[in-house]
mmCIF file with all atom_site columns, C-alpha atoms in Angstrom:
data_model
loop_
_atom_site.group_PDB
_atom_site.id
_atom_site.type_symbol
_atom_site.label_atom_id
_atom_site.label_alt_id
_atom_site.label_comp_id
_atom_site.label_asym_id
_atom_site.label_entity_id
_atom_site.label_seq_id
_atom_site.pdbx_PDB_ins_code
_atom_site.Cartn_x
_atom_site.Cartn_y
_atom_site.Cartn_z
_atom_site.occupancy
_atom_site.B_iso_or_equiv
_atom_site.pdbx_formal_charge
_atom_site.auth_seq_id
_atom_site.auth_comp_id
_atom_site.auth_asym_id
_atom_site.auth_atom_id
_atom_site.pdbx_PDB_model_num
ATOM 1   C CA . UNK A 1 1   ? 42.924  10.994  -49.805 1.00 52.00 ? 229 UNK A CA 1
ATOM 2   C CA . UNK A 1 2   ? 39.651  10.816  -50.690 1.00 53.00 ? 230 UNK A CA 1
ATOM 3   C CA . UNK A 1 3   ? 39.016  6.922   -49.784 1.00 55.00 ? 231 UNK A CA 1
ATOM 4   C CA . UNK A 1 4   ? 40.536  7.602   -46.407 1.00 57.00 ? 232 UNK A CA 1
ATOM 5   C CA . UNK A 1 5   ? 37.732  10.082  -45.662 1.00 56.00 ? 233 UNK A CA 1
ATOM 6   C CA . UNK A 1 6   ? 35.541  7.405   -46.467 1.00 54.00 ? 234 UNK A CA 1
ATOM 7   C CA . UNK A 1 7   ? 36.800  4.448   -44.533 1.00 54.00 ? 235 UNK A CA 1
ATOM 8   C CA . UNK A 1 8   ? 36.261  7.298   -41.413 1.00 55.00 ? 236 UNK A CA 1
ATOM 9   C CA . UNK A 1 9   ? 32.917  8.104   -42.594 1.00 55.00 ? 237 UNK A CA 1
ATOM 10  C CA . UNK A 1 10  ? 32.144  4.099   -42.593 1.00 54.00 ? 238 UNK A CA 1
ATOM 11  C CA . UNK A 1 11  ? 33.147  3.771   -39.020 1.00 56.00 ? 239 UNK A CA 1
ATOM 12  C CA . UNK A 1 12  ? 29.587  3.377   -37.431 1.00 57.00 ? 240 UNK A CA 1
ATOM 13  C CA . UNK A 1 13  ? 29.228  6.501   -34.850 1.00 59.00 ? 241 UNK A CA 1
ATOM 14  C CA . UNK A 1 14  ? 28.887  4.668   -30.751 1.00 62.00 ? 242 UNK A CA 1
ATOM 15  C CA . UNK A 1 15  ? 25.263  4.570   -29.872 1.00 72.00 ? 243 UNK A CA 1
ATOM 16  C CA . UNK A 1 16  ? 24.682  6.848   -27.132 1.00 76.00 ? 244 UNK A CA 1
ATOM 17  C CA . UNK A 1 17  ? 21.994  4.722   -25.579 1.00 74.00 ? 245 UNK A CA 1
ATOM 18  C CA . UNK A 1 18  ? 24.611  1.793   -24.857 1.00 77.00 ? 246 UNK A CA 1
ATOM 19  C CA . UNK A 1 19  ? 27.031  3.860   -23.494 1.00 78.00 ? 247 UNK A CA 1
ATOM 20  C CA . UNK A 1 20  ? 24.787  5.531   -21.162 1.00 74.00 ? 248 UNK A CA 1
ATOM 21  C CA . UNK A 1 21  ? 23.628  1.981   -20.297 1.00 73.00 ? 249 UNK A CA 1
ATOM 22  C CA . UNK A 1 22  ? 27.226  0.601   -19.882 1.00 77.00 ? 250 UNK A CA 1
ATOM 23  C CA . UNK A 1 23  ? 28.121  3.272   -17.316 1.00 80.00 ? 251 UNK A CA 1
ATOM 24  C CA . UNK A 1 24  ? 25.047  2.857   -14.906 1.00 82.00 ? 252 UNK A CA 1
ATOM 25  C CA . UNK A 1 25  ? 24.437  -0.747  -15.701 1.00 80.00 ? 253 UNK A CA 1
ATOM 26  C CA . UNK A 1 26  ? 25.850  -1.607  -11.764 1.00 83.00 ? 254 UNK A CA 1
ATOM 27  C CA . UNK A 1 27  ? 23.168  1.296   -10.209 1.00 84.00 ? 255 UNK A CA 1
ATOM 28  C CA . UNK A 1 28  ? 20.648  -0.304  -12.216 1.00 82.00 ? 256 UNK A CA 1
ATOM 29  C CA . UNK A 1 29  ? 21.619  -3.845  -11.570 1.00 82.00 ? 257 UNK A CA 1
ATOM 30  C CA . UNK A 1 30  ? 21.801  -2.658  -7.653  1.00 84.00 ? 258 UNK A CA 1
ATOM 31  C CA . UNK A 1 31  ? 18.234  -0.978  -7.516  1.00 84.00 ? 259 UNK A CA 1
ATOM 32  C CA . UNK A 1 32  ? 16.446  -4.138  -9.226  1.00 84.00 ? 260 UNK A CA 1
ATOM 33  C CA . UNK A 1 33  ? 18.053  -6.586  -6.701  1.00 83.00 ? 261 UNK A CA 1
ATOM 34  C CA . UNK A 1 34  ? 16.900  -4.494  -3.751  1.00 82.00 ? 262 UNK A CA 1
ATOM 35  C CA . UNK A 1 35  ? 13.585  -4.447  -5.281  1.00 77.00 ? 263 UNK A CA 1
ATOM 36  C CA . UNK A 1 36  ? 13.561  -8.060  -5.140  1.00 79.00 ? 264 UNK A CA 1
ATOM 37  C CA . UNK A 1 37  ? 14.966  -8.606  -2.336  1.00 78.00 ? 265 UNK A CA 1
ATOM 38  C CA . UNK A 1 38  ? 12.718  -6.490  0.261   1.00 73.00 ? 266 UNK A CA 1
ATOM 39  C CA . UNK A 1 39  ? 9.710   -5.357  -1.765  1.00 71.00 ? 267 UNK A CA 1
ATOM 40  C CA . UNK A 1 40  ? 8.766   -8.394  -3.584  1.00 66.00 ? 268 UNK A CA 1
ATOM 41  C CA . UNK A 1 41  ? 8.625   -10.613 0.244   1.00 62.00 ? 269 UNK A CA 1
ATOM 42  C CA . UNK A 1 42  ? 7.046   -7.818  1.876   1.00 59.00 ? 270 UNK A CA 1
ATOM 43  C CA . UNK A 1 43  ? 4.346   -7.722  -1.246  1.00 58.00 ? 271 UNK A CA 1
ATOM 44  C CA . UNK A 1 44  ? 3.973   -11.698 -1.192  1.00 53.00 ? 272 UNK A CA 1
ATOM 45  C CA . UNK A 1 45  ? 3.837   -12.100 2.813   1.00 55.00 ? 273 UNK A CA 1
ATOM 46  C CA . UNK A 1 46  ? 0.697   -14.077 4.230   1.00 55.00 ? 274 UNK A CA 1
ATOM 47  C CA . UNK A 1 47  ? -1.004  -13.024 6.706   1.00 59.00 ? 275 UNK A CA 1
ATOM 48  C CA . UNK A 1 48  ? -4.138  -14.694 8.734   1.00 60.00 ? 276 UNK A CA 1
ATOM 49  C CA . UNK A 1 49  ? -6.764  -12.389 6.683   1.00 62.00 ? 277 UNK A CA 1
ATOM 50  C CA . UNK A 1 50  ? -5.298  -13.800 3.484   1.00 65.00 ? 278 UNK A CA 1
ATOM 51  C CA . UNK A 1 51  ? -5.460  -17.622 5.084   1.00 62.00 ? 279 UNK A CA 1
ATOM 52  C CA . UNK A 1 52  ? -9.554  -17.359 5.240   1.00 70.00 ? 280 UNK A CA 1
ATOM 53  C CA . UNK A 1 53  ? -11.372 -19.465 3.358   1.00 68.00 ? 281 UNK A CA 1
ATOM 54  C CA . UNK A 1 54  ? -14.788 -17.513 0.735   1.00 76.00 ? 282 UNK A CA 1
ATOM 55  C CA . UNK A 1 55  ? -17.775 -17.159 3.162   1.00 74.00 ? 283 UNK A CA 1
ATOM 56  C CA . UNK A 1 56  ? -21.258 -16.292 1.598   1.00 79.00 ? 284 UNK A CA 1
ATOM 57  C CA . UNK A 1 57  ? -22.504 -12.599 2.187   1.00 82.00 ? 285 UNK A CA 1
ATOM 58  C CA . UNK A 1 58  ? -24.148 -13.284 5.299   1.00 83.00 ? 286 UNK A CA 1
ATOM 59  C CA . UNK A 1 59  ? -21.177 -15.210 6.868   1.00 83.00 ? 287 UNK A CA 1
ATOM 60  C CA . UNK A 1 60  ? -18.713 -12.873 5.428   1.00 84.00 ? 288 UNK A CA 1
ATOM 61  C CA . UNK A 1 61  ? -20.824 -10.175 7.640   1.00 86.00 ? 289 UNK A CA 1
ATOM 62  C CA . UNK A 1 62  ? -20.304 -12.103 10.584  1.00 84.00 ? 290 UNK A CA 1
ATOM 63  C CA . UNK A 1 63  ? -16.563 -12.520 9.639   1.00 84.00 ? 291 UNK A CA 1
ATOM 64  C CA . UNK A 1 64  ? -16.324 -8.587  9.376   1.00 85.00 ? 292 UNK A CA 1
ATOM 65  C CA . UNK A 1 65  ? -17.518 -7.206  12.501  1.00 84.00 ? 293 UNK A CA 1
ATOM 66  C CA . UNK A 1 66  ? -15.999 -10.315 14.737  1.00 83.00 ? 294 UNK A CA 1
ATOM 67  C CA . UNK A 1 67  ? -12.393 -9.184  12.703  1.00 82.00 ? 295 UNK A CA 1
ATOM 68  C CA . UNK A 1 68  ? -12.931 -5.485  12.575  1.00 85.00 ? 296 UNK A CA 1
ATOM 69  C CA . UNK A 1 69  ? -14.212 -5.361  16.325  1.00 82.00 ? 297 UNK A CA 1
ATOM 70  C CA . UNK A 1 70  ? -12.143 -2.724  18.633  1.00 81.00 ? 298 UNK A CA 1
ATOM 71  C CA . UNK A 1 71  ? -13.818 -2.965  21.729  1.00 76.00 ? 299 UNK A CA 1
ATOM 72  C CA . UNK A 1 72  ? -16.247 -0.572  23.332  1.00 76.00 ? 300 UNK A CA 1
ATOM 73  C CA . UNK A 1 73  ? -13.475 2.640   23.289  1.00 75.00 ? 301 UNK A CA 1
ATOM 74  C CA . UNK A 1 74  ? -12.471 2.280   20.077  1.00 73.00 ? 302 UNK A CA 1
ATOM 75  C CA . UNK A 1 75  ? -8.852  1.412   20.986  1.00 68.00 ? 303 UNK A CA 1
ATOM 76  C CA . UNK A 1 76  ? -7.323  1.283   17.624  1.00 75.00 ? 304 UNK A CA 1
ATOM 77  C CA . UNK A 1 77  ? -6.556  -2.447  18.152  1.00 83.00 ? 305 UNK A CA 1
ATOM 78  C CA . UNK A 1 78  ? -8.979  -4.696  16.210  1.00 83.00 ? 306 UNK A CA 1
ATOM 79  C CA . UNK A 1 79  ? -9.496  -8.748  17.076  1.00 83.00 ? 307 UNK A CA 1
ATOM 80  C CA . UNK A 1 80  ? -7.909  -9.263  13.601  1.00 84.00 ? 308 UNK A CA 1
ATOM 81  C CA . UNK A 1 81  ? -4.225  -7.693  14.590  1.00 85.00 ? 309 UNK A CA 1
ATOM 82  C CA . UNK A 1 82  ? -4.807  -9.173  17.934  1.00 85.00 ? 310 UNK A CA 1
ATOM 83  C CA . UNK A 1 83  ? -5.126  -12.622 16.698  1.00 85.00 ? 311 UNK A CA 1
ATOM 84  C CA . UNK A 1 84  ? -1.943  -11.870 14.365  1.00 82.00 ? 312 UNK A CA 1
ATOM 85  C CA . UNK A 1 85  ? 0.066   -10.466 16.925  1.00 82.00 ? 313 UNK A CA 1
ATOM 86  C CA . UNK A 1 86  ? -0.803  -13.753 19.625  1.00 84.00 ? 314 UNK A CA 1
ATOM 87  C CA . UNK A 1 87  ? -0.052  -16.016 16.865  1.00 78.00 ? 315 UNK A CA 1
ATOM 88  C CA . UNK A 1 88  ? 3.255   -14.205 15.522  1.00 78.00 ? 316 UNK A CA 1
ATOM 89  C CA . UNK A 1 89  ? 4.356   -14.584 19.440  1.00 81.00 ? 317 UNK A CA 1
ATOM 90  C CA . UNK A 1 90  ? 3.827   -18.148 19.606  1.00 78.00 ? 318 UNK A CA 1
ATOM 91  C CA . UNK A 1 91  ? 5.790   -18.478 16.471  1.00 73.00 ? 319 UNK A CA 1
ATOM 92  C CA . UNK A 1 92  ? 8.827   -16.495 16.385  1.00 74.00 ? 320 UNK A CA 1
ATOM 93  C CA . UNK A 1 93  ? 11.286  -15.929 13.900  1.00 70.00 ? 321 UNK A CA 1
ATOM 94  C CA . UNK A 1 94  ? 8.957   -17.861 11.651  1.00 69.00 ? 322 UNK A CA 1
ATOM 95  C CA . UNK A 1 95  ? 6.789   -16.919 8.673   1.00 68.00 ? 323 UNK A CA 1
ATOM 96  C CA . UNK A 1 96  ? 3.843   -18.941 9.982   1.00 63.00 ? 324 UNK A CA 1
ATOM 97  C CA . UNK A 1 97  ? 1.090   -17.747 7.371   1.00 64.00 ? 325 UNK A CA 1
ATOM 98  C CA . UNK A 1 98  ? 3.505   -18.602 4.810   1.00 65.00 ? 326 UNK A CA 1
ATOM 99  C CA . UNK A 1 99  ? 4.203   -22.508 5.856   1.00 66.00 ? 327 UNK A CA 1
ATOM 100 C CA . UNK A 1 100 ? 2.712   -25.126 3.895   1.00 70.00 ? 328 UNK A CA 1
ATOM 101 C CA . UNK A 1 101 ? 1.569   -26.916 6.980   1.00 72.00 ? 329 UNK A CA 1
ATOM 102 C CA . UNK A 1 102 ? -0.179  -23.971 8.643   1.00 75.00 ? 330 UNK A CA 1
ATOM 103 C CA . UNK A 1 103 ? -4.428  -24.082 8.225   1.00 75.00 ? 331 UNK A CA 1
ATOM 104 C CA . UNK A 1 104 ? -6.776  -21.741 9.040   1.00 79.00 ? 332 UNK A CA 1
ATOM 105 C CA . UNK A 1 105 ? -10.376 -23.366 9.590   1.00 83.00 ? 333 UNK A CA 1
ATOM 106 C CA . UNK A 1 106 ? -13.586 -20.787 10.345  1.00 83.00 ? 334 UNK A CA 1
ATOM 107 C CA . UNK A 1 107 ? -16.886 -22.426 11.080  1.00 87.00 ? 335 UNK A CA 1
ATOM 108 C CA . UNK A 1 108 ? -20.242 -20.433 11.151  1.00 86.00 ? 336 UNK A CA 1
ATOM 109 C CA . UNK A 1 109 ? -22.787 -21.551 12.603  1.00 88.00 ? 337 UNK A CA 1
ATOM 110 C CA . UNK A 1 110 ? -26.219 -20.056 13.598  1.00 87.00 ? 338 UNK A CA 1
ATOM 111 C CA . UNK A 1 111 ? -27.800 -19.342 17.745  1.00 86.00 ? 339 UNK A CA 1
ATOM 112 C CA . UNK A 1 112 ? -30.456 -17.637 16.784  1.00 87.00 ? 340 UNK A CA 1
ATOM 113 C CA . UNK A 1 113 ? -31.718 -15.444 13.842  1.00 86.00 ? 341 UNK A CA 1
ATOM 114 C CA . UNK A 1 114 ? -29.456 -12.244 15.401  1.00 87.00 ? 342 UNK A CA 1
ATOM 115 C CA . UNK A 1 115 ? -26.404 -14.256 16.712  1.00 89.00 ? 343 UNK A CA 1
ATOM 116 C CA . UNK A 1 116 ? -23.908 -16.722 14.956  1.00 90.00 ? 344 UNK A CA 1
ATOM 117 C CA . UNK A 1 117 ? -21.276 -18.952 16.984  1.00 91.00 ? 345 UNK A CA 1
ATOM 118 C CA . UNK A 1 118 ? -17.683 -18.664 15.041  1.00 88.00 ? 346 UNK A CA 1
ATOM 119 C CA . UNK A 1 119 ? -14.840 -21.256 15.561  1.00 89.00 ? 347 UNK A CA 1
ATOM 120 C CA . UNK A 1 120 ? -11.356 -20.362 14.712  1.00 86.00 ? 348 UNK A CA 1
ATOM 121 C CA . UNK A 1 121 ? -9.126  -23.333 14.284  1.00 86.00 ? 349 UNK A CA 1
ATOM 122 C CA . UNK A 1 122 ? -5.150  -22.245 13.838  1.00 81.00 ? 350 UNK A CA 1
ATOM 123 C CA . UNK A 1 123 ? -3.560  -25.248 12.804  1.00 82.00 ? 351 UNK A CA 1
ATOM 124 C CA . UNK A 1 124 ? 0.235   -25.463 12.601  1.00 78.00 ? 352 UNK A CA 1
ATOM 125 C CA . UNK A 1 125 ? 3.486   -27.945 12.578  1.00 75.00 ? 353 UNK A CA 1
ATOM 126 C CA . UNK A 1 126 ? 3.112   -27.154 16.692  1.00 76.00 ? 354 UNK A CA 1
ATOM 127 C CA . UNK A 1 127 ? 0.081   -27.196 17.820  1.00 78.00 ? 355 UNK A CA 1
ATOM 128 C CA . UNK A 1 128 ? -3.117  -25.806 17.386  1.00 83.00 ? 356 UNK A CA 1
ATOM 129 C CA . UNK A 1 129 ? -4.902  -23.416 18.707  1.00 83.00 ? 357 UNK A CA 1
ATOM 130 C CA . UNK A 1 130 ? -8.721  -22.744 19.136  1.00 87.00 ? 358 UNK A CA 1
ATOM 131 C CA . UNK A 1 131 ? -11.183 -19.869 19.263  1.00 89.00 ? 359 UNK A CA 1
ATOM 132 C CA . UNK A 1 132 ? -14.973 -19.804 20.013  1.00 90.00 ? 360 UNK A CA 1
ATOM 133 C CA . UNK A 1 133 ? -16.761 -16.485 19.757  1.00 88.00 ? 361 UNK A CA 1
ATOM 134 C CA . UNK A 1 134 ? -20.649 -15.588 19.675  1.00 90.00 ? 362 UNK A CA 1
ATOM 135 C CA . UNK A 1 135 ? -21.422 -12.534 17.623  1.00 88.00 ? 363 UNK A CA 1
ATOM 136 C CA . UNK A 1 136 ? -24.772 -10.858 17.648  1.00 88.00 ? 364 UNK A CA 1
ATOM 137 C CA . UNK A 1 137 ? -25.299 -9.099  14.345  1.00 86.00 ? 365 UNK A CA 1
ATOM 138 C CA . UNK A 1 138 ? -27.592 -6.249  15.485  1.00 87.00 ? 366 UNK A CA 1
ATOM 139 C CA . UNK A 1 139 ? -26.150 -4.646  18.382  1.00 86.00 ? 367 UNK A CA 1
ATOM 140 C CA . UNK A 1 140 ? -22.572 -6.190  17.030  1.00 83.00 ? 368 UNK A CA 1
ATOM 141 C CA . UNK A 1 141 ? -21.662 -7.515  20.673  1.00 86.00 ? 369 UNK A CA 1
ATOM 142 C CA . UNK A 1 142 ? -18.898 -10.254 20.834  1.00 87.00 ? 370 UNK A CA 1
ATOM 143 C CA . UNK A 1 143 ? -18.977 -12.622 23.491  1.00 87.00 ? 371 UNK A CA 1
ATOM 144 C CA . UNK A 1 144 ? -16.399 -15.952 24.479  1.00 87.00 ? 372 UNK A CA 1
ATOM 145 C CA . UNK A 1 145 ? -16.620 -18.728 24.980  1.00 87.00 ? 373 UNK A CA 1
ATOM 146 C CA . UNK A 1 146 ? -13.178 -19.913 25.801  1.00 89.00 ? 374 UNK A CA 1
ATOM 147 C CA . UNK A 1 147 ? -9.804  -18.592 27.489  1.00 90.00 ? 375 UNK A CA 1
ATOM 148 C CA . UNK A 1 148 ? -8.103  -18.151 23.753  1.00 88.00 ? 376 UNK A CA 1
ATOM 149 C CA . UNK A 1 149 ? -10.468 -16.044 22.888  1.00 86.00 ? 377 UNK A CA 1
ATOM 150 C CA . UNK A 1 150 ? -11.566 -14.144 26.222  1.00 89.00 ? 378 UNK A CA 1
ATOM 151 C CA . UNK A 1 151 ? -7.981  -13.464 26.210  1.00 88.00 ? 379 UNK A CA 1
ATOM 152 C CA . UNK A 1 152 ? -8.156  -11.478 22.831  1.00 86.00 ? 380 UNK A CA 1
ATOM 153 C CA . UNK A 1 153 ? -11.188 -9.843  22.936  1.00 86.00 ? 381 UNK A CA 1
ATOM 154 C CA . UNK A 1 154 ? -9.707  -8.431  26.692  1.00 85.00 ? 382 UNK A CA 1
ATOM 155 C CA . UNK A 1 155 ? -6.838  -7.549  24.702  1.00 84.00 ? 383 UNK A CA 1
ATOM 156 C CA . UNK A 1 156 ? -8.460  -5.616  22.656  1.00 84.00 ? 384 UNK A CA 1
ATOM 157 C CA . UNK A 1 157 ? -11.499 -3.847  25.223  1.00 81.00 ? 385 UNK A CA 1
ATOM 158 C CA . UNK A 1 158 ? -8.574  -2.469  27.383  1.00 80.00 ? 386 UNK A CA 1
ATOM 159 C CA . UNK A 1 159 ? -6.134  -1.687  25.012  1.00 73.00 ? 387 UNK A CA 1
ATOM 160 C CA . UNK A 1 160 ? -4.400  1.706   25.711  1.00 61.00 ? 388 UNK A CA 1
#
């Protein structure tokens, strides 16, 4: 009798960490494919901001109030989602900022001591498509110089 009580007693007891495992292991499973699936892409996605190349301090001035510019009312819509939203309707059902063939080319160059000239280049498998903007540092005023870009920066002045 008393080696049966200790062939019992030998028995390892269940680990109650593996069985709690083993009974959720499918929720768990479940929650880290979601994860990957639509949090990872949305984390990862390019957009046209992340497609700039470095620009020195005083470029990267110029680069901010051209991109964060949202017309003379304050509209809520800034040149920067404008630009996005023209170029994700060109492109539909595509992940444009994310294609190897899509390039994003900025050029600064100086007017005059208050005002820089910027050209956008938007280069993709289809096409291209070009912007030309003056900005004036002091008093921040945007002016175009083409229809691409008349066409945004009306976009965003009379945005509702």
């Amino acid at each position: 009798m008393g080696k049966e009580k200790k062939k019992k007693e030998d028995k390892p007891k269940k680990n109650d960490f593996k069985s709690f495992l083993k009974k959720r292991a499918p929720i768990y499973l479940a929650l880290i494919a979601m994860f990957v699936v639509f949090v990872i892409p949305e984390m990862t996605k390019g957009t046209l901001e992340k497609s700039f190349p470095e620009f020195s301090a005083e470029e990267q001035q110029v680069i901010d109030i051209l991109m964060k510019y949202d017309g003379p009312n304050n509209s809520g819509l800034t040149v920067l989602e404008a630009l996005e939203t023209k170029i994700s309707e060109e492109y539909p059902d595509e992940k444009i900022f994310d294609n190897k063939k899509t390039s994003i080319d900025i050029k600064i160059s100086t007017v005059n001591p208050d005002e820089f000239k910027v050209l956008l280049d938007f280069k993709s498998h289809k096409g291209e498509i070009n912007y030309d903007w003056n900005v004036n540092v002091v008093s921040e005023k945007i002016d175009s110089n083409n229809p691409n870009s008349k066409y945004i920066i009306d976009l965003v002045d009379y945005y509702d």
